[in-house]
PDB file of C-alpha atoms in Angstrom:
ATOM      1  CA  UNK A   1     -14.980  24.266  49.915  1.00 96.00           C
ATOM      2  CA  UNK A   2     -16.975  27.193  51.302  1.00 97.00           C
ATOM      3  CA  UNK A   3     -20.728  26.539  51.058  1.00 98.00           C
ATOM      4  CA  UNK A   4     -23.010  29.418  50.090  1.00 98.00           C
ATOM      5  CA  UNK A   5     -26.717  29.167  51.010  1.00 98.00           C
ATOM      6  CA  UNK A   6     -29.301  31.504  49.623  1.00 98.00           C
ATOM      7  CA  UNK A   7     -32.785  32.036  50.967  1.00 98.00           C
ATOM      8  CA  UNK A   8     -35.423  31.900  49.809  1.00 97.00           C
ATOM      9  CA  UNK A   9     -34.915  29.720  46.741  1.00 97.00           C
ATOM     10  CA  UNK A  10     -37.776  31.435  45.062  1.00 97.00           C
ATOM     11  CA  UNK A  11     -40.624  33.842  45.734  1.00 93.00           C
ATOM     12  CA  UNK A  12     -43.305  35.908  44.087  1.00 96.00           C
ATOM     13  CA  UNK A  13     -43.423  39.677  44.334  1.00 96.00           C
ATOM     14  CA  UNK A  14     -45.138  42.586  42.719  1.00 95.00           C
ATOM     15  CA  UNK A  15     -43.685  45.699  40.855  1.00 96.00           C
ATOM     16  CA  UNK A  16     -42.893  48.299  43.429  1.00 96.00           C
ATOM     17  CA  UNK A  17     -42.082  45.865  46.345  1.00 96.00           C
ATOM     18  CA  UNK A  18     -39.072  46.022  48.421  1.00 97.00           C
ATOM     19  CA  UNK A  19     -37.457  42.589  48.353  1.00 97.00           C
ATOM     20  CA  UNK A  20     -34.473  41.095  50.205  1.00 98.00           C
ATOM     21  CA  UNK A  21     -32.443  38.041  49.407  1.00 98.00           C
ATOM     22  CA  UNK A  22     -30.123  36.433  51.961  1.00 98.00           C
ATOM     23  CA  UNK A  23     -26.846  34.664  51.377  1.00 98.00           C
ATOM     24  CA  UNK A  24     -24.962  32.819  54.138  1.00 98.00           C
ATOM     25  CA  UNK A  25     -21.396  31.496  53.945  1.00 98.00           C
ATOM     26  CA  UNK A  26     -20.362  28.358  55.871  1.00 98.00           C
ATOM     27  CA  UNK A  27     -17.257  30.215  57.095  1.00 98.00           C
ATOM     28  CA  UNK A  28     -16.205  33.855  57.285  1.00 98.00           C
ATOM     29  CA  UNK A  29     -15.358  35.403  53.877  1.00 97.00           C
ATOM     30  CA  UNK A  30     -14.900  39.049  54.980  1.00 97.00           C
ATOM     31  CA  UNK A  31     -16.471  41.123  52.243  1.00 97.00           C
ATOM     32  CA  UNK A  32     -15.478  39.004  49.307  1.00 97.00           C
ATOM     33  CA  UNK A  33     -18.982  38.550  48.010  1.00 98.00           C
ATOM     34  CA  UNK A  34     -20.602  39.373  44.732  1.00 98.00           C
ATOM     35  CA  UNK A  35     -24.176  39.368  43.506  1.00 98.00           C
ATOM     36  CA  UNK A  36     -25.268  38.516  39.940  1.00 98.00           C
ATOM     37  CA  UNK A  37     -28.534  38.734  38.118  1.00 98.00           C
ATOM     38  CA  UNK A  38     -29.333  36.173  35.440  1.00 98.00           C
ATOM     39  CA  UNK A  39     -32.295  36.201  32.999  1.00 98.00           C
ATOM     40  CA  UNK A  40     -33.343  33.105  30.997  1.00 96.00           C
ATOM     41  CA  UNK A  41     -30.996  32.210  28.184  1.00 96.00           C
ATOM     42  CA  UNK A  42     -28.582  34.975  29.122  1.00 98.00           C
ATOM     43  CA  UNK A  43     -25.247  35.253  30.844  1.00 98.00           C
ATOM     44  CA  UNK A  44     -25.142  36.519  34.397  1.00 98.00           C
ATOM     45  CA  UNK A  45     -24.628  40.264  35.020  1.00 98.00           C
ATOM     46  CA  UNK A  46     -22.617  41.725  37.978  1.00 98.00           C
ATOM     47  CA  UNK A  47     -24.717  43.826  40.225  1.00 98.00           C
ATOM     48  CA  UNK A  48     -22.526  44.211  43.425  1.00 98.00           C
ATOM     49  CA  UNK A  49     -19.111  43.323  44.542  1.00 97.00           C
ATOM     50  CA  UNK A  50     -17.191  43.641  47.849  1.00 97.00           C
ATOM     51  CA  UNK A  51     -20.549  42.972  49.425  1.00 98.00           C
ATOM     52  CA  UNK A  52     -21.836  46.454  48.996  1.00 98.00           C
ATOM     53  CA  UNK A  53     -20.170  48.157  46.040  1.00 98.00           C
ATOM     54  CA  UNK A  54     -22.614  48.861  43.125  1.00 98.00           C
ATOM     55  CA  UNK A  55     -21.173  47.930  39.716  1.00 97.00           C
ATOM     56  CA  UNK A  56     -21.086  50.806  37.272  1.00 96.00           C
ATOM     57  CA  UNK A  57     -24.411  51.185  35.374  1.00 96.00           C
ATOM     58  CA  UNK A  58     -26.435  49.215  37.876  1.00 98.00           C
ATOM     59  CA  UNK A  59     -29.565  51.016  39.108  1.00 97.00           C
ATOM     60  CA  UNK A  60     -29.311  52.406  42.631  1.00 97.00           C
ATOM     61  CA  UNK A  61     -32.485  50.472  43.717  1.00 98.00           C
ATOM     62  CA  UNK A  62     -30.045  47.548  44.142  1.00 98.00           C
ATOM     63  CA  UNK A  63     -28.012  47.508  47.270  1.00 98.00           C
ATOM     64  CA  UNK A  64     -25.966  44.923  49.200  1.00 98.00           C
ATOM     65  CA  UNK A  65     -24.807  44.638  52.822  1.00 98.00           C
ATOM     66  CA  UNK A  66     -23.116  42.281  55.145  1.00 98.00           C
ATOM     67  CA  UNK A  67     -19.712  40.887  56.069  1.00 98.00           C
ATOM     68  CA  UNK A  68     -18.260  37.744  57.554  1.00 98.00           C
ATOM     69  CA  UNK A  69     -20.933  35.032  56.931  1.00 98.00           C
ATOM     70  CA  UNK A  70     -24.221  36.838  56.417  1.00 98.00           C
ATOM     71  CA  UNK A  71     -25.067  39.015  53.469  1.00 98.00           C
ATOM     72  CA  UNK A  72     -28.209  40.588  51.926  1.00 98.00           C
ATOM     73  CA  UNK A  73     -29.200  41.895  48.458  1.00 98.00           C
ATOM     74  CA  UNK A  74     -32.029  44.357  48.524  1.00 98.00           C
ATOM     75  CA  UNK A  75     -34.133  45.783  45.685  1.00 97.00           C
ATOM     76  CA  UNK A  76     -35.801  48.842  46.991  1.00 96.00           C
ATOM     77  CA  UNK A  77     -38.544  49.146  44.398  1.00 95.00           C
ATOM     78  CA  UNK A  78     -38.986  46.076  42.179  1.00 96.00           C
ATOM     79  CA  UNK A  79     -39.244  46.950  38.375  1.00 96.00           C
ATOM     80  CA  UNK A  80     -40.525  44.582  35.699  1.00 94.00           C
ATOM     81  CA  UNK A  81     -36.999  44.097  34.361  1.00 95.00           C
ATOM     82  CA  UNK A  82     -35.797  42.771  37.785  1.00 96.00           C
ATOM     83  CA  UNK A  83     -37.723  39.534  37.567  1.00 93.00           C
ATOM     84  CA  UNK A  84     -34.822  37.097  37.212  1.00 97.00           C
ATOM     85  CA  UNK A  85     -32.641  34.688  39.139  1.00 98.00           C
ATOM     86  CA  UNK A  86     -30.000  36.076  41.565  1.00 98.00           C
ATOM     87  CA  UNK A  87     -26.768  34.425  42.646  1.00 98.00           C
ATOM     88  CA  UNK A  88     -24.281  35.202  45.317  1.00 98.00           C
ATOM     89  CA  UNK A  89     -20.666  34.126  44.899  1.00 98.00           C
ATOM     90  CA  UNK A  90     -17.783  34.147  47.352  1.00 98.00           C
ATOM     91  CA  UNK A  91     -14.300  34.858  46.037  1.00 97.00           C
ATOM     92  CA  UNK A  92     -12.545  34.700  49.359  1.00 96.00           C
ATOM     93  CA  UNK A  93     -10.811  31.521  48.188  1.00 94.00           C
ATOM     94  CA  UNK A  94     -11.076  28.904  45.512  1.00 94.00           C
ATOM     95  CA  UNK A  95     -13.277  27.178  44.439  1.00 95.00           C
ATOM     96  CA  UNK A  96     -15.224  30.346  44.074  1.00 95.00           C
ATOM     97  CA  UNK A  97     -18.638  28.936  45.100  1.00 97.00           C
ATOM     98  CA  UNK A  98     -22.018  30.170  44.147  1.00 98.00           C
ATOM     99  CA  UNK A  99     -25.309  30.090  46.105  1.00 98.00           C
ATOM    100  CA  UNK A 100     -28.020  27.949  44.583  1.00 98.00           C
ATOM    101  CA  UNK A 101     -29.864  30.935  43.225  1.00 98.00           C
ATOM    102  CA  UNK A 102     -33.015  32.792  44.170  1.00 98.00           C
ATOM    103  CA  UNK A 103     -35.736  33.125  41.490  1.00 98.00           C
ATOM    104  CA  UNK A 104     -37.850  36.298  41.738  1.00 97.00           C
ATOM    105  CA  UNK A 105     -41.244  35.718  39.987  1.00 95.00           C
ATOM    106  CA  UNK A 106     -44.123  37.950  39.167  1.00 88.00           C
ATOM    107  CA  UNK A 107     -47.083  37.673  41.691  1.00 87.00           C
TER     108      UNK A 107
ATOM    109  CA  UNK B   1     -16.292  47.600  25.659  1.00 95.00           C
ATOM    110  CA  UNK B   2     -15.370  44.184  27.117  1.00 97.00           C
ATOM    111  CA  UNK B   3     -16.197  41.255  24.824  1.00 98.00           C
ATOM    112  CA  UNK B   4     -15.753  37.583  25.553  1.00 98.00           C
ATOM    113  CA  UNK B   5     -16.665  35.214  22.802  1.00 98.00           C
ATOM    114  CA  UNK B   6     -16.684  31.448  23.552  1.00 98.00           C
ATOM    115  CA  UNK B   7     -16.366  28.721  20.863  1.00 98.00           C
ATOM    116  CA  UNK B   8     -15.728  25.044  20.602  1.00 98.00           C
ATOM    117  CA  UNK B   9     -18.790  23.616  22.227  1.00 97.00           C
ATOM    118  CA  UNK B  10     -20.772  20.752  20.775  1.00 98.00           C
ATOM    119  CA  UNK B  11     -21.942  17.183  21.228  1.00 98.00           C
ATOM    120  CA  UNK B  12     -19.253  14.701  22.329  1.00 98.00           C
ATOM    121  CA  UNK B  13     -19.307  11.116  23.572  1.00 98.00           C
ATOM    122  CA  UNK B  14     -18.518  10.147  27.109  1.00 98.00           C
ATOM    123  CA  UNK B  15     -14.845   9.629  27.591  1.00 98.00           C
ATOM    124  CA  UNK B  16     -13.829  11.902  24.697  1.00 98.00           C
ATOM    125  CA  UNK B  17     -12.230  15.357  24.708  1.00 98.00           C
ATOM    126  CA  UNK B  18     -13.142  18.835  23.726  1.00 98.00           C
ATOM    127  CA  UNK B  19     -11.321  22.157  23.823  1.00 98.00           C
ATOM    128  CA  UNK B  20     -13.184  25.439  24.420  1.00 98.00           C
ATOM    129  CA  UNK B  21     -11.732  28.831  23.420  1.00 98.00           C
ATOM    130  CA  UNK B  22     -12.608  32.269  24.611  1.00 98.00           C
ATOM    131  CA  UNK B  23     -11.444  35.310  22.577  1.00 98.00           C
ATOM    132  CA  UNK B  24     -11.198  38.519  24.611  1.00 98.00           C
ATOM    133  CA  UNK B  25     -11.336  42.095  23.522  1.00 98.00           C
ATOM    134  CA  UNK B  26     -11.899  45.612  24.938  1.00 98.00           C
ATOM    135  CA  UNK B  27      -9.388  45.345  27.785  1.00 97.00           C
ATOM    136  CA  UNK B  28      -5.680  44.575  28.362  1.00 97.00           C
ATOM    137  CA  UNK B  29      -6.097  40.853  28.524  1.00 97.00           C
ATOM    138  CA  UNK B  30      -2.691  40.083  29.990  1.00 96.00           C
ATOM    139  CA  UNK B  31      -3.502  42.056  33.157  1.00 96.00           C
ATOM    140  CA  UNK B  32      -6.488  40.006  34.314  1.00 96.00           C
ATOM    141  CA  UNK B  33      -7.319  36.550  35.607  1.00 96.00           C
ATOM    142  CA  UNK B  34      -9.822  34.558  33.584  1.00 97.00           C
ATOM    143  CA  UNK B  35     -12.401  32.092  34.731  1.00 98.00           C
ATOM    144  CA  UNK B  36     -14.656  29.359  33.353  1.00 98.00           C
ATOM    145  CA  UNK B  37     -18.055  28.933  35.001  1.00 98.00           C
ATOM    146  CA  UNK B  38     -20.576  26.386  33.887  1.00 98.00           C
ATOM    147  CA  UNK B  39     -24.364  25.863  34.206  1.00 98.00           C
ATOM    148  CA  UNK B  40     -26.046  22.539  33.680  1.00 98.00           C
ATOM    149  CA  UNK B  41     -29.561  22.670  31.976  1.00 97.00           C
ATOM    150  CA  UNK B  42     -32.012  24.154  34.410  1.00 96.00           C
ATOM    151  CA  UNK B  43     -29.451  24.420  37.240  1.00 98.00           C
ATOM    152  CA  UNK B  44     -27.400  26.973  38.975  1.00 98.00           C
ATOM    153  CA  UNK B  45     -23.975  28.331  38.340  1.00 98.00           C
ATOM    154  CA  UNK B  46     -20.889  26.329  39.152  1.00 98.00           C
ATOM    155  CA  UNK B  47     -17.431  27.840  39.203  1.00 98.00           C
ATOM    156  CA  UNK B  48     -14.961  25.595  37.237  1.00 98.00           C
ATOM    157  CA  UNK B  49     -11.484  27.087  37.079  1.00 97.00           C
ATOM    158  CA  UNK B  50      -9.355  30.272  37.020  1.00 96.00           C
ATOM    159  CA  UNK B  51      -6.019  31.183  35.590  1.00 96.00           C
ATOM    160  CA  UNK B  52      -4.005  34.056  36.793  1.00 95.00           C
ATOM    161  CA  UNK B  53      -2.982  36.956  34.487  1.00 95.00           C
ATOM    162  CA  UNK B  54       0.352  35.390  33.618  1.00 94.00           C
ATOM    163  CA  UNK B  55      -0.796  31.778  33.635  1.00 95.00           C
ATOM    164  CA  UNK B  56       1.367  30.973  36.658  1.00 94.00           C
ATOM    165  CA  UNK B  57      -1.497  30.082  38.949  1.00 94.00           C
ATOM    166  CA  UNK B  58      -4.430  27.806  38.200  1.00 96.00           C
ATOM    167  CA  UNK B  59      -7.265  26.525  40.490  1.00 96.00           C
ATOM    168  CA  UNK B  60      -9.947  23.918  39.789  1.00 97.00           C
ATOM    169  CA  UNK B  61     -13.150  22.705  41.291  1.00 97.00           C
ATOM    170  CA  UNK B  62     -12.608  19.187  42.692  1.00 97.00           C
ATOM    171  CA  UNK B  63     -15.005  17.591  40.148  1.00 97.00           C
ATOM    172  CA  UNK B  64     -12.810  18.523  37.123  1.00 98.00           C
ATOM    173  CA  UNK B  65      -9.330  18.533  38.676  1.00 97.00           C
ATOM    174  CA  UNK B  66      -7.101  16.118  36.703  1.00 97.00           C
ATOM    175  CA  UNK B  67      -9.552  16.036  33.707  1.00 98.00           C
ATOM    176  CA  UNK B  68      -9.738  19.736  32.723  1.00 98.00           C
ATOM    177  CA  UNK B  69      -6.843  22.183  32.083  1.00 98.00           C
ATOM    178  CA  UNK B  70      -7.149  25.830  31.719  1.00 98.00           C
ATOM    179  CA  UNK B  71      -4.425  27.712  29.689  1.00 98.00           C
ATOM    180  CA  UNK B  72      -4.044  31.174  28.080  1.00 98.00           C
ATOM    181  CA  UNK B  73      -2.234  32.765  25.165  1.00 98.00           C
ATOM    182  CA  UNK B  74      -1.688  36.434  26.012  1.00 98.00           C
ATOM    183  CA  UNK B  75      -0.394  37.096  22.522  1.00 98.00           C
ATOM    184  CA  UNK B  76      -3.748  35.948  21.143  1.00 98.00           C
ATOM    185  CA  UNK B  77      -5.937  37.346  23.898  1.00 98.00           C
ATOM    186  CA  UNK B  78      -7.441  33.935  24.283  1.00 98.00           C
ATOM    187  CA  UNK B  79      -8.057  31.592  27.177  1.00 98.00           C
ATOM    188  CA  UNK B  80      -8.732  27.867  26.710  1.00 98.00           C
ATOM    189  CA  UNK B  81     -10.368  25.024  28.507  1.00 98.00           C
ATOM    190  CA  UNK B  82      -9.178  21.556  27.599  1.00 98.00           C
ATOM    191  CA  UNK B  83     -11.701  18.991  28.713  1.00 98.00           C
ATOM    192  CA  UNK B  84     -10.694  15.331  28.857  1.00 98.00           C
ATOM    193  CA  UNK B  85     -12.547  12.229  29.921  1.00 98.00           C
ATOM    194  CA  UNK B  86     -15.854  13.955  29.651  1.00 98.00           C
ATOM    195  CA  UNK B  87     -18.845  12.665  31.625  1.00 98.00           C
ATOM    196  CA  UNK B  88     -22.591  13.116  31.167  1.00 98.00           C
ATOM    197  CA  UNK B  89     -22.480  15.381  34.301  1.00 98.00           C
ATOM    198  CA  UNK B  90     -20.151  17.790  32.425  1.00 98.00           C
ATOM    199  CA  UNK B  91     -23.087  18.714  30.158  1.00 98.00           C
ATOM    200  CA  UNK B  92     -23.592  22.459  30.578  1.00 98.00           C
ATOM    201  CA  UNK B  93     -23.325  25.888  29.127  1.00 98.00           C
ATOM    202  CA  UNK B  94     -19.691  27.027  29.726  1.00 98.00           C
ATOM    203  CA  UNK B  95     -19.107  30.662  30.337  1.00 98.00           C
ATOM    204  CA  UNK B  96     -15.787  32.446  29.990  1.00 98.00           C
ATOM    205  CA  UNK B  97     -15.574  35.307  32.544  1.00 98.00           C
ATOM    206  CA  UNK B  98     -13.112  38.076  33.278  1.00 98.00           C
ATOM    207  CA  UNK B  99     -11.677  38.308  36.779  1.00 96.00           C
ATOM    208  CA  UNK B 100      -9.480  40.909  38.428  1.00 89.00           C
ATOM    209  CA  UNK B 101      -5.814  41.662  38.675  1.00 84.00           C
ATOM    210  CA  UNK B 102      -5.621  39.970  42.062  1.00 81.00           C
ATOM    211  CA  UNK B 103      -6.425  36.374  42.898  1.00 73.00           C
ATOM    212  CA  UNK B 104      -9.087  37.558  45.335  1.00 78.00           C
ATOM    213  CA  UNK B 105     -11.107  39.411  42.729  1.00 92.00           C
ATOM    214  CA  UNK B 106     -14.701  39.144  41.591  1.00 96.00           C
ATOM    215  CA  UNK B 107     -15.857  38.237  38.107  1.00 97.00           C
ATOM    216  CA  UNK B 108     -17.068  41.374  36.342  1.00 96.00           C
ATOM    217  CA  UNK B 109     -17.789  40.377  32.709  1.00 97.00           C
ATOM    218  CA  UNK B 110     -19.139  37.234  31.170  1.00 98.00           C
ATOM    219  CA  UNK B 111     -19.296  35.748  27.669  1.00 98.00           C
ATOM    220  CA  UNK B 112     -22.538  34.445  26.233  1.00 98.00           C
ATOM    221  CA  UNK B 113     -21.575  30.874  26.732  1.00 98.00           C
ATOM    222  CA  UNK B 114     -21.092  27.771  24.669  1.00 98.00           C
ATOM    223  CA  UNK B 115     -23.064  24.474  25.201  1.00 98.00           C
ATOM    224  CA  UNK B 116     -21.294  21.254  25.728  1.00 98.00           C
ATOM    225  CA  UNK B 117     -23.365  18.159  25.591  1.00 98.00           C
ATOM    226  CA  UNK B 118     -21.848  14.829  26.612  1.00 98.00           C
ATOM    227  CA  UNK B 119     -23.967  11.990  25.301  1.00 97.00           C
ATOM    228  CA  UNK B 120     -23.608   8.741  23.510  1.00 95.00           C
TER     229      UNK B 120
END
């Protein structure tokens, strides 16, 4: 199975900060990568697919980049509603493994 | 709008069985693959299984292969997860999720989840 490793596992940030989360695949996955946001007690919500395509309705402050094995999720100007846990997932093959998650907390 | 509503969760003893259901609406169900993803308490997301739009292809994570079976009834817009020989480590919220028309498609919508607790 392809292993997905996110970094960092958690960090604190302030409203207005630019933040970047990294996801690394144990083998090449082309651009078959999605990013999800999850808030406590809620289902995940799709932010980005195909590594860099913004899902309809997702604010433009979210962006994704990368291909092959290294990917990033960037939030250009952190808002209060963005404090959550973020997951990457590869869908290059099955099992469709997730990263372990990155929790973004309020500083 | 897309809606996915899971049901069938609950408390079950180790070694017993449980069947989860997921009723879908708001899209042409028979066109899309469907997934189950789980999340143990306080842990991250774990992909469990997927079934193709017509039920002809199914894939499982190693930890459930041989114990769990995914199926679908396109006439009822419903996907199922039959879970046998349950273990304590299967305790989790189980999410039903909509995939794409191709096998290499991302998940775009999720249900709210149903909690399965395996405990004696």
